[in-house]
Coordinates of C-alpha atoms and ligand atoms in Angstrom, one line a residue:
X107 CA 1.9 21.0 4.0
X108 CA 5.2 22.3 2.7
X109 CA 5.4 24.0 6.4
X110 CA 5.2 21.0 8.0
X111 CA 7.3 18.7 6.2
X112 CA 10.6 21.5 6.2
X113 CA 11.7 21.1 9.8
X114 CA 11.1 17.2 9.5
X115 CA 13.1 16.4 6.5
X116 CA 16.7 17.1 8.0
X117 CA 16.0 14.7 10.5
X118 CA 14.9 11.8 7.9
X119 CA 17.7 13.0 6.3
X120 CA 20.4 12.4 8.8
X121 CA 18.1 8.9 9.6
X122 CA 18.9 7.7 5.6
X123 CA 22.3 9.0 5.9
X124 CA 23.1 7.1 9.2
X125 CA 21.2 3.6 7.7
X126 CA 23.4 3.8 4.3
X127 CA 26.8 4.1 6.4
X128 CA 26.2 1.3 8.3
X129 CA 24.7 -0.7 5.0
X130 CA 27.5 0.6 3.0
X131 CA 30.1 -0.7 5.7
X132 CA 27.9 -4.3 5.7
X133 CA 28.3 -4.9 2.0
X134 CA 31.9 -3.6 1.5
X135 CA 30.8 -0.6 -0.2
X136 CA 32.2 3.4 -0.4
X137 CA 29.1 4.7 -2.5
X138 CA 25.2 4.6 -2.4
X139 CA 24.2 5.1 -6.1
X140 CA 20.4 4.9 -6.4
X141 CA 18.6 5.4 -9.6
X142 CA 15.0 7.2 -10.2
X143 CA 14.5 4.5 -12.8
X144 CA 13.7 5.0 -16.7
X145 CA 9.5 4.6 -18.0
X146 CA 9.1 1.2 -19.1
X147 CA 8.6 1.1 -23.0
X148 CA 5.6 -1.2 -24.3
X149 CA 6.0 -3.7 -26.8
X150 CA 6.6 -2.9 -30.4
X151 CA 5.8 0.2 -29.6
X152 CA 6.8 3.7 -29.2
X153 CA 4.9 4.4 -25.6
X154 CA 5.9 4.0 -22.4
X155 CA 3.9 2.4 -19.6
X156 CA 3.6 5.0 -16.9
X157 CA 6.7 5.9 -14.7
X158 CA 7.0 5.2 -11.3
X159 CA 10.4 6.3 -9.6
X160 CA 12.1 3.3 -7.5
X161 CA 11.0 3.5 -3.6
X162 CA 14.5 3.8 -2.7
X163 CA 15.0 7.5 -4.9
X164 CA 11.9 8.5 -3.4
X165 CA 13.0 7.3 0.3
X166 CA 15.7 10.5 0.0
X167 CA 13.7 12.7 -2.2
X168 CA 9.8 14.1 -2.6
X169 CA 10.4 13.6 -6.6
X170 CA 7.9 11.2 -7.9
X171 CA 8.5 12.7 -11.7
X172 CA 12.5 12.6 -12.5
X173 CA 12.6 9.8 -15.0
X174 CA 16.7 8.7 -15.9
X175 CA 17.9 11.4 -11.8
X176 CA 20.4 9.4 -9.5
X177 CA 21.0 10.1 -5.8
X178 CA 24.9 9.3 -5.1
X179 CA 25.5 9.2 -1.3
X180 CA 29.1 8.8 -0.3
X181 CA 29.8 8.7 3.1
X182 CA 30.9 11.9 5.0
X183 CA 29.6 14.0 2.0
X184 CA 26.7 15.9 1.4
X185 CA 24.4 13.7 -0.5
X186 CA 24.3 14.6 -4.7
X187 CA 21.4 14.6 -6.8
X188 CA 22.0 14.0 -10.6
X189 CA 19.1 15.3 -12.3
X190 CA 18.1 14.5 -15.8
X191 CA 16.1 17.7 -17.3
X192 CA 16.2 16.9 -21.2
X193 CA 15.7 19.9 -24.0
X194 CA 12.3 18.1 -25.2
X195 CA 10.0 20.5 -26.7
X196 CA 7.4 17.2 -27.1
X197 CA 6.7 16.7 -23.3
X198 CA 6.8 18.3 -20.5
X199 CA 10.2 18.5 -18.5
X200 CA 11.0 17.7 -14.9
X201 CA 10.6 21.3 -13.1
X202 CA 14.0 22.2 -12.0
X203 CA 14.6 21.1 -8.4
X204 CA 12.9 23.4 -5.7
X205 CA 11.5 23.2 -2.1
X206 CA 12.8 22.7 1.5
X207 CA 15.0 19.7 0.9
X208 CA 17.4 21.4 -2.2
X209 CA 19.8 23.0 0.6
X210 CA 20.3 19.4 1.7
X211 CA 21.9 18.4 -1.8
X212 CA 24.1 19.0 -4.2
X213 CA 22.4 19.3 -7.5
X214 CA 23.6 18.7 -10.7
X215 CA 21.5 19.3 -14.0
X216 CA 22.6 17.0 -17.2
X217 CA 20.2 17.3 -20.0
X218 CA 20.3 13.6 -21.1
X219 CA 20.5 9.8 -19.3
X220 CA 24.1 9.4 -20.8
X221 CA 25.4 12.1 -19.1
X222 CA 23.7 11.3 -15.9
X223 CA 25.8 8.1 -15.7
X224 CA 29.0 10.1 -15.8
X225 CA 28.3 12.1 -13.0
X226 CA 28.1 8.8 -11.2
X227 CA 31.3 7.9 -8.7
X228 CA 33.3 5.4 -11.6
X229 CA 32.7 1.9 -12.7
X230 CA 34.8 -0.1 -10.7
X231 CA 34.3 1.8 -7.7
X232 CA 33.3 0.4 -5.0
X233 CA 29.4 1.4 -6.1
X234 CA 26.6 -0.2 -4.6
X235 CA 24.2 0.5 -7.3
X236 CA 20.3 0.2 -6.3
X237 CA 17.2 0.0 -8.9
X238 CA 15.9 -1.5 -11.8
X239 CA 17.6 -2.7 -15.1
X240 CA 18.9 0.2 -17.2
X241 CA 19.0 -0.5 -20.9
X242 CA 19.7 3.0 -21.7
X243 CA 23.2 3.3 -19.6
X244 CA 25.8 0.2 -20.4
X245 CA 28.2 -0.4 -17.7
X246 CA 25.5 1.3 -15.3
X247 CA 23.8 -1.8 -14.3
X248 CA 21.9 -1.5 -11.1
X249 CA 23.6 -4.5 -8.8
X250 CA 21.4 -4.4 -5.8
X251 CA 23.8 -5.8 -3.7
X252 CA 21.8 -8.3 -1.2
X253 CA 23.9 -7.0 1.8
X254 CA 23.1 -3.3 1.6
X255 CA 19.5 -4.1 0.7
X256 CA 18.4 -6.3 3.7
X257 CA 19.8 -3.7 6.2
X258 CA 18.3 -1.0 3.8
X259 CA 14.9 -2.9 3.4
X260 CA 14.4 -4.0 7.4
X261 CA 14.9 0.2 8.2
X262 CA 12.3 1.1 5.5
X263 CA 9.9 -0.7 8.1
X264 CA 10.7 2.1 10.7
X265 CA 9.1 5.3 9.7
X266 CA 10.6 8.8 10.7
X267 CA 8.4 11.2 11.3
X268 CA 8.5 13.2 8.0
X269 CA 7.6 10.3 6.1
X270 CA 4.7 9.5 8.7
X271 CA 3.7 13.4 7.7
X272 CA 3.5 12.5 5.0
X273 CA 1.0 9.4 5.5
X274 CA -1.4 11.3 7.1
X275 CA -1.6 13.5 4.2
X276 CA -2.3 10.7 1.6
X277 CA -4.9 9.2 4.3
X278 CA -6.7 12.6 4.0
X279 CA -6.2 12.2 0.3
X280 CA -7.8 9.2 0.0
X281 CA -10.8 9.7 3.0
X282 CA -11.7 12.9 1.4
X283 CA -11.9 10.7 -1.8
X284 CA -13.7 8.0 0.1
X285 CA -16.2 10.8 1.1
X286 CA -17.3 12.1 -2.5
X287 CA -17.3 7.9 -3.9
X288 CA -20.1 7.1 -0.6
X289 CA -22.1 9.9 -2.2
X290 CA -22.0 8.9 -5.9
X291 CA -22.9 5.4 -4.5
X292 CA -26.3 6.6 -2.4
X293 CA -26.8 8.6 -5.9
X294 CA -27.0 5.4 -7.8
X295 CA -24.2 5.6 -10.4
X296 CA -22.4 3.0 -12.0
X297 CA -19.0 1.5 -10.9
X298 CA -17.4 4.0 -13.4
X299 CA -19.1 7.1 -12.7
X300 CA -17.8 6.5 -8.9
X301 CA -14.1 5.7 -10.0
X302 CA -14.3 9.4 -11.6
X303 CA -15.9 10.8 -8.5
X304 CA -13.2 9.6 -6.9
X305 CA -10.2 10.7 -9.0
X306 CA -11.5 14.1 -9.0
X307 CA -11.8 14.2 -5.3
X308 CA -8.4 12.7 -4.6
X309 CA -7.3 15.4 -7.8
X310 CA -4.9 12.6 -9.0
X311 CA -5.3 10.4 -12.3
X312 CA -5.0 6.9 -11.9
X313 CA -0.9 6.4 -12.5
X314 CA -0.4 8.4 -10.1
X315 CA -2.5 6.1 -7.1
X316 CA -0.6 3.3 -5.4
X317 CA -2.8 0.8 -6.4
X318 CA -5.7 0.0 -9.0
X319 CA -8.9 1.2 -7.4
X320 CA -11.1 -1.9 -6.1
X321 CA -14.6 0.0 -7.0
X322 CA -17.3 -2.6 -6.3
X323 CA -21.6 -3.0 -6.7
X324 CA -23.2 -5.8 -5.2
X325 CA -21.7 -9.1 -5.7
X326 CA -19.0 -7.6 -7.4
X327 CA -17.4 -7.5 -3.4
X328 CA -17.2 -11.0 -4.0
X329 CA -14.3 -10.8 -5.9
X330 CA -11.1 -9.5 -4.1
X331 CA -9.2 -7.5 -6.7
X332 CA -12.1 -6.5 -8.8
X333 CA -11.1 -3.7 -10.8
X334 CA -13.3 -4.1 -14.0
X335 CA -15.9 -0.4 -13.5
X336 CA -19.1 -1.6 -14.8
X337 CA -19.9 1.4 -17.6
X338 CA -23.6 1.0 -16.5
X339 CA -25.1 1.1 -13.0
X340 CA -26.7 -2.0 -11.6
X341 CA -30.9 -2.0 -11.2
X342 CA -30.6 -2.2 -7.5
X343 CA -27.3 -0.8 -5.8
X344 CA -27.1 -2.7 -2.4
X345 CA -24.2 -2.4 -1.3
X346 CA -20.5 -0.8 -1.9
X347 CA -17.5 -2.0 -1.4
X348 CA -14.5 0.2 -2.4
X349 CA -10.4 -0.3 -1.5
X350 CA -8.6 2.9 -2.8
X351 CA -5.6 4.8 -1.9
X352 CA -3.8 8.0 -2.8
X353 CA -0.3 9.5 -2.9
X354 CA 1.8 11.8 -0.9
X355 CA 5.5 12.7 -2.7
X356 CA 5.4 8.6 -3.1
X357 CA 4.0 7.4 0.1
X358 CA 0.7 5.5 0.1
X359 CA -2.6 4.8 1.6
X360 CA -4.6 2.2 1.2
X361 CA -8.3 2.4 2.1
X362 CA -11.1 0.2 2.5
X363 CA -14.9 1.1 2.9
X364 CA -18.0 -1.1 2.9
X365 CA -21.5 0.0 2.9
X366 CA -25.2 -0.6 2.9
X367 CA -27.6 0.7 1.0
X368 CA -30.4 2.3 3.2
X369 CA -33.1 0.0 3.8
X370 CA -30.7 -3.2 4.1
X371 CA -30.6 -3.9 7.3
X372 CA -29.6 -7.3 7.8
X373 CA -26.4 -6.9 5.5
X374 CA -25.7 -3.6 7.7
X375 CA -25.6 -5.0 10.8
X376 CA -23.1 -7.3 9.7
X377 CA -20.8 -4.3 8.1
X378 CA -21.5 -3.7 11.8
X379 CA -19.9 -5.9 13.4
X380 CA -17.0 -6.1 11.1
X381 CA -16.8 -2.8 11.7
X382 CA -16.5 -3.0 15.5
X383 CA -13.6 -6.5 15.1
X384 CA -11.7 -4.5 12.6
X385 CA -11.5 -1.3 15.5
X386 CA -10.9 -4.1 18.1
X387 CA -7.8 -5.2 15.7
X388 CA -6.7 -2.2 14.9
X389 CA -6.6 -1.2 18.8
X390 CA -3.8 -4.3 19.0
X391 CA -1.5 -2.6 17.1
X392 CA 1.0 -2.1 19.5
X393 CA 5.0 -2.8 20.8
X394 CA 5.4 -6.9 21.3
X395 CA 2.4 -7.6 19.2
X396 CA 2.7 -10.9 16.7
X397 CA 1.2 -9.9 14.0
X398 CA 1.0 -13.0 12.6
X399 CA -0.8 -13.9 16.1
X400 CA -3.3 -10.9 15.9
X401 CA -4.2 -12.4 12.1
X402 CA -5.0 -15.4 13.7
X403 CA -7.1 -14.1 16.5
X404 CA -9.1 -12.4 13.8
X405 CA -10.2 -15.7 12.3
X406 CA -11.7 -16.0 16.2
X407 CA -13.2 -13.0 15.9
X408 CA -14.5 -13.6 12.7
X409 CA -16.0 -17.0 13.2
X410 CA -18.0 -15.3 16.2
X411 CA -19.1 -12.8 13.9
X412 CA -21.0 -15.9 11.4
X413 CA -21.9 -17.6 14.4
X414 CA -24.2 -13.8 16.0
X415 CA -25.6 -13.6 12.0
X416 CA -26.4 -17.1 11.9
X417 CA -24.3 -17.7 9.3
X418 CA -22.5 -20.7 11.0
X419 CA -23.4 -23.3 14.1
X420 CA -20.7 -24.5 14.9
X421 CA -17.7 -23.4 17.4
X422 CA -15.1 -20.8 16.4
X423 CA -12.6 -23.6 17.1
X424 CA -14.5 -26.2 15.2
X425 CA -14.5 -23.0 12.5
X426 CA -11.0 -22.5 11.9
X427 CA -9.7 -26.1 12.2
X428 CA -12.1 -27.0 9.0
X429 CA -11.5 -24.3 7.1
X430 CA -14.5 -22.3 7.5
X431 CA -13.3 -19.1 8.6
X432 CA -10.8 -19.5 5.5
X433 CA -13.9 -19.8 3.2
X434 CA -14.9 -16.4 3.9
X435 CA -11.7 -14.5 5.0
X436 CA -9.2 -15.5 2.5
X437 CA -6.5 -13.3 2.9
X438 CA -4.1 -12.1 5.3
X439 CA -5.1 -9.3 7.8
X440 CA -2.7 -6.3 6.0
X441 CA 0.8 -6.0 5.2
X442 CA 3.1 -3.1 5.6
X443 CA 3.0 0.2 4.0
X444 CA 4.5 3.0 3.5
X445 CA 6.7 4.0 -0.3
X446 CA 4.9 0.5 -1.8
X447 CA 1.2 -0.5 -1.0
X448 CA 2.6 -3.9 -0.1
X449 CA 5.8 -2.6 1.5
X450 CA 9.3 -4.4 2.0
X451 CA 10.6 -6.5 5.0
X452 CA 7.0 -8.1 5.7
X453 CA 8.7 -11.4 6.4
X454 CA 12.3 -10.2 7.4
X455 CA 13.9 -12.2 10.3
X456 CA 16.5 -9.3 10.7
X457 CA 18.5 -6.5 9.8
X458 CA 20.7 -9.4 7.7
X459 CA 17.5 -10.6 5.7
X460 CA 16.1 -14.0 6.4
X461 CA 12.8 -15.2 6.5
X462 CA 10.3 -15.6 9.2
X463 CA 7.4 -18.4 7.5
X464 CA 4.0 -17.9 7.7
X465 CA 1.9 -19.7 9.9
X466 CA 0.7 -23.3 8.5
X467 CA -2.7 -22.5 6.3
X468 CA -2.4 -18.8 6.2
X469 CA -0.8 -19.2 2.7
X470 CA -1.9 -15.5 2.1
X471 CA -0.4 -13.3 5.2
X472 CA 1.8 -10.7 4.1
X473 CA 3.6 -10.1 7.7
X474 CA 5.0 -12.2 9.9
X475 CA 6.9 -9.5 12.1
X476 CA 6.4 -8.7 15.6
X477 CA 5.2 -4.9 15.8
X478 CA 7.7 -1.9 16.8
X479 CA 7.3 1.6 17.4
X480 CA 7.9 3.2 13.7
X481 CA 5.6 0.5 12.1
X482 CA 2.8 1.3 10.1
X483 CA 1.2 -1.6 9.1
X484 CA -3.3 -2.2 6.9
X485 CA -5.4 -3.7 9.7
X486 CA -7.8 -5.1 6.6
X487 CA -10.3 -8.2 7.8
X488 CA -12.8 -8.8 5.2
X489 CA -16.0 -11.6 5.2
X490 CA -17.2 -12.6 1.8
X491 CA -19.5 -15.0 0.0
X492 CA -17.6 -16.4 -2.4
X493 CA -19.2 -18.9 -5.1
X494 CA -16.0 -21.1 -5.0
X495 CA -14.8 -21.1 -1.6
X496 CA -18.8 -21.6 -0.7
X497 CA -18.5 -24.6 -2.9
X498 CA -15.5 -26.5 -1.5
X499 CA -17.5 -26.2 1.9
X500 CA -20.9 -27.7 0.6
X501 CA -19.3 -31.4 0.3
X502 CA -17.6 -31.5 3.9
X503 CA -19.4 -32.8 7.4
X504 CA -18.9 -29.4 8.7
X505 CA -21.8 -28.3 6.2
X506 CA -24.7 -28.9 8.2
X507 CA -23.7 -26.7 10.9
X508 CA -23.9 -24.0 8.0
X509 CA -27.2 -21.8 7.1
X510 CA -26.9 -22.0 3.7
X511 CA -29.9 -20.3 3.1
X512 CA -28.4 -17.3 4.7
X513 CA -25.8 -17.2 2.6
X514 CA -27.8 -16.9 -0.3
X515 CA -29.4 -14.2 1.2
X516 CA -25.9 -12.5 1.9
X517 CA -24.2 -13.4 -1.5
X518 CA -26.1 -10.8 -3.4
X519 CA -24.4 -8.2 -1.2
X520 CA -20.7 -9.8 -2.3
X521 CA -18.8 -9.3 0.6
X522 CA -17.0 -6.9 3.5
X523 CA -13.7 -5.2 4.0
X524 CA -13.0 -2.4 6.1
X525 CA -9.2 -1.1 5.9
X526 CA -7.4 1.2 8.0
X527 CA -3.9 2.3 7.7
X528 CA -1.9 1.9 11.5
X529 CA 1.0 3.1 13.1
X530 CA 2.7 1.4 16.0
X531 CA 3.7 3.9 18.5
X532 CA 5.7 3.4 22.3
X533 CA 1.6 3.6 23.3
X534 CA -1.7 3.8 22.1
X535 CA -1.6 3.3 18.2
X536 CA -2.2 6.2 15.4
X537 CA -4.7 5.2 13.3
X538 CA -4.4 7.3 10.2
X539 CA -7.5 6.6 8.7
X540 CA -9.8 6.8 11.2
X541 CA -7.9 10.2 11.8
X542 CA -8.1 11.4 8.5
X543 CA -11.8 10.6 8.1
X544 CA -12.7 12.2 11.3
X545 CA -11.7 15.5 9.5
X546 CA -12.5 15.0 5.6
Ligands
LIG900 N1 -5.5 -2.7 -2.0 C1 -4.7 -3.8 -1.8 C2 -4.7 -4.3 -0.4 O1 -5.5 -3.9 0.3 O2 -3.8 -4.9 0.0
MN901 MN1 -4.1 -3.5 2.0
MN902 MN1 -6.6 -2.1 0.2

């Protein structure tokens, strides 16, 4: 991996360093100061939750693990890292900087967070300072200056190609993952047992995933961020639906199987044909595309998909315009990704911020961007039988043109996503889930 990311990471290098000038000059700035962050303490208590370094640190630098580090970028120098390598004999300390992208630095060791500040360009400097509060360094604090992080934010959207390297390898991550939880499933074990088939495929704990793993039996599908893990397994398991990622140096995938349990026909065909929209979507990820417009074209697709299982009657348009299609696909298509699971600039207008609105009645979308080259966005349609949406439905005129007794032959199978992880290219799109699992 380390082979393939060295020749790439000068280039992403010069890319960040080219974006922060221009930023900088935008917001009236001489420095880029960005901080790794501190962990978050609990409490009333002397643990911390788990540390995650900001998305901008890790933007520059494969270092997930440098609690209290800095990155100081000053235009027309060579980019300095400040990193915090404590004398602790109670945990473990941040290895000492090593790999292909050290040469690219200047690296300075300081063995606590105080001292880390003053190897910092001066308060009062004209210091554009990006992260998170920093209780621990007064006069440090972070002041994300609006300017610098809309132009900063709307680049993060276009992805060079070490950081799509390093995509791929948390898509393989996660598919190989998603290979060894399939097979704990058709071996009957419980909700749990699967989670920890799945950490030990993916060999990462659960901090260190971008997301809490959606591990579902049954009707448990139903419910879209289900994260409980029943201990126990179900007496019958029918069907599986499981949304889980996995991490490369801070990038993110974010992965979504369904399946049927042998036997189950019915509820397979329609993983079926959800299976064939969600390709059909994902194959419209390209240059010019609204996504906002392909998320309503899946409701289309979607209401067609009821009416071939006989779930519905009436017309796709008749579908959408009362809310039917909304009953069982109540979420947006997919979001960006890329350093967050839900990545920045979803709804940017432009390199200056702004907002582009979501289409009336798609309260949930996550992206409202037209598609570029350098894009990597979830193509993620799901179709559920949800007790409460289902029940808002019951009382309207549109209700006899629904099988309900269908449905309640569905509902005990909870529901359908299918999630792939897309890059928009000048052509045909890279889809690096489908990718990944074709090898894992
Ligand atoms: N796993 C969260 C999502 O699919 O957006
Ligand atoms: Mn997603
Ligand atoms: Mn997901």
């Amino acid at each position: 991996m380390h082979d393939r990311l060295a020749p790439l990471y000068p280039q992403h290098l010069a890319t960040l360093r080219e974006r922060a000038d221009k930023a900088l000059a935008l917001g009236g700035f001489d420095h880029l100061v960005i901080a790794a962050g501190m962990p978050l303490r609990k409490f009333l208590d002397d643990q911390d939750y788990p540390f995650v370094a900001s998305p901008h640190f890790r933007h520059w630098l494969p270092l997930t693990d440098a609690p209290g580090s800095w990155i100081v970028y000053t235009p027309g120098h060579k980019p300095k890292l400040v990193f915090l390598q404590p004398k602790d004999y109670w945990h473990v300390v941040p290895d000492a900087p090593s790999g292909y992208w050290v040469e690219h630095f200047d690296i300075v060791i300081v063995r606590n967070a105080t001292d880390a500040v003053a190897h910092l360009p001066a308060a009062g400097s004209r210091r554009a300072i990006i992260g998170p509060e920093h209780p621990l360094l007064p006069g440090a604090e972070a002041n994300n200056p609006p300017a610098v992080l809309d132009f900063l934010h709307w680049y993060r959207s276009y992805k060079t190609p070490y950081e799509l390297e390093l995509m791929r390898e948390a898509s393989r991550i996660g598919t190989r993952a998603h290979r060894a939880a399939e097979q704990a499933f058709r071996e009957g074990k419980s909700e749990f047992d699967i989670q920890l088939a799945y950490l030990d495929a993916a060999r990462q704990n659960d901090a260190e995933l971008p997301y809490s793993n959606i591990v579902c039996l049954n009707e448990h599908g139903a419910v879209l961020h289900y994260t409980h893990f029943d201990r126990r397994p179900p007496g019958q398991s029918r069907s599986f639906l499981i949304d889980a990622g996995a991490s490369a140096a801070g990038y993110a995938s974010d992965i979504t199987r369904t399946y049927a349990a042998y036997g189950h026909t019915e509820f397979q065909a329609l993983v079926d044909s959800m299976d064939a929209a969600q390709q059909g979507f994902a194959a419209k990820v390209r240059a010019g595309q609204s996504y906002p417009d392909l998320h309503v074209h899946a409701h289309h697709v979607i209401a067609n998909v009821l009416r071939e299982h006989g779930i519905i009657r009436m017309s796709a348009e008749a579908a959408l315009a009362g809310g039917v299609t909304a009953a069982f696909f109540p979420h947006g298509l997919g979001h960006p990704i890329g350093l967050q699971v839900h990545d920045v600039a979803g709804f940017q207008q432009s390199e200056r911020g702004g907002t582009i609105p979501r289409p009336e009645g798609h309260p949930y979308l996550r992206m409202t961007r037209v598609l570029e080259p350098g894009m990597v966005v979830t193509i993620e349609p799901g179709l559920y039988f949800i007790d409460m949406l289902l029940d808002e439905l019951r009382d309207q005129p549109l209700a006899s043109d629904i099988h309900w007794a269908k449905i309640d032959f569905f509902r005990p199978y909870g529901g359908i996503r299918i999630e792939d992880d897309v890059v928009c290219t000048d052509g045909a799109p890279e889809n690096l889930t489908r990718d990944a699992f074709a090898v894992s």
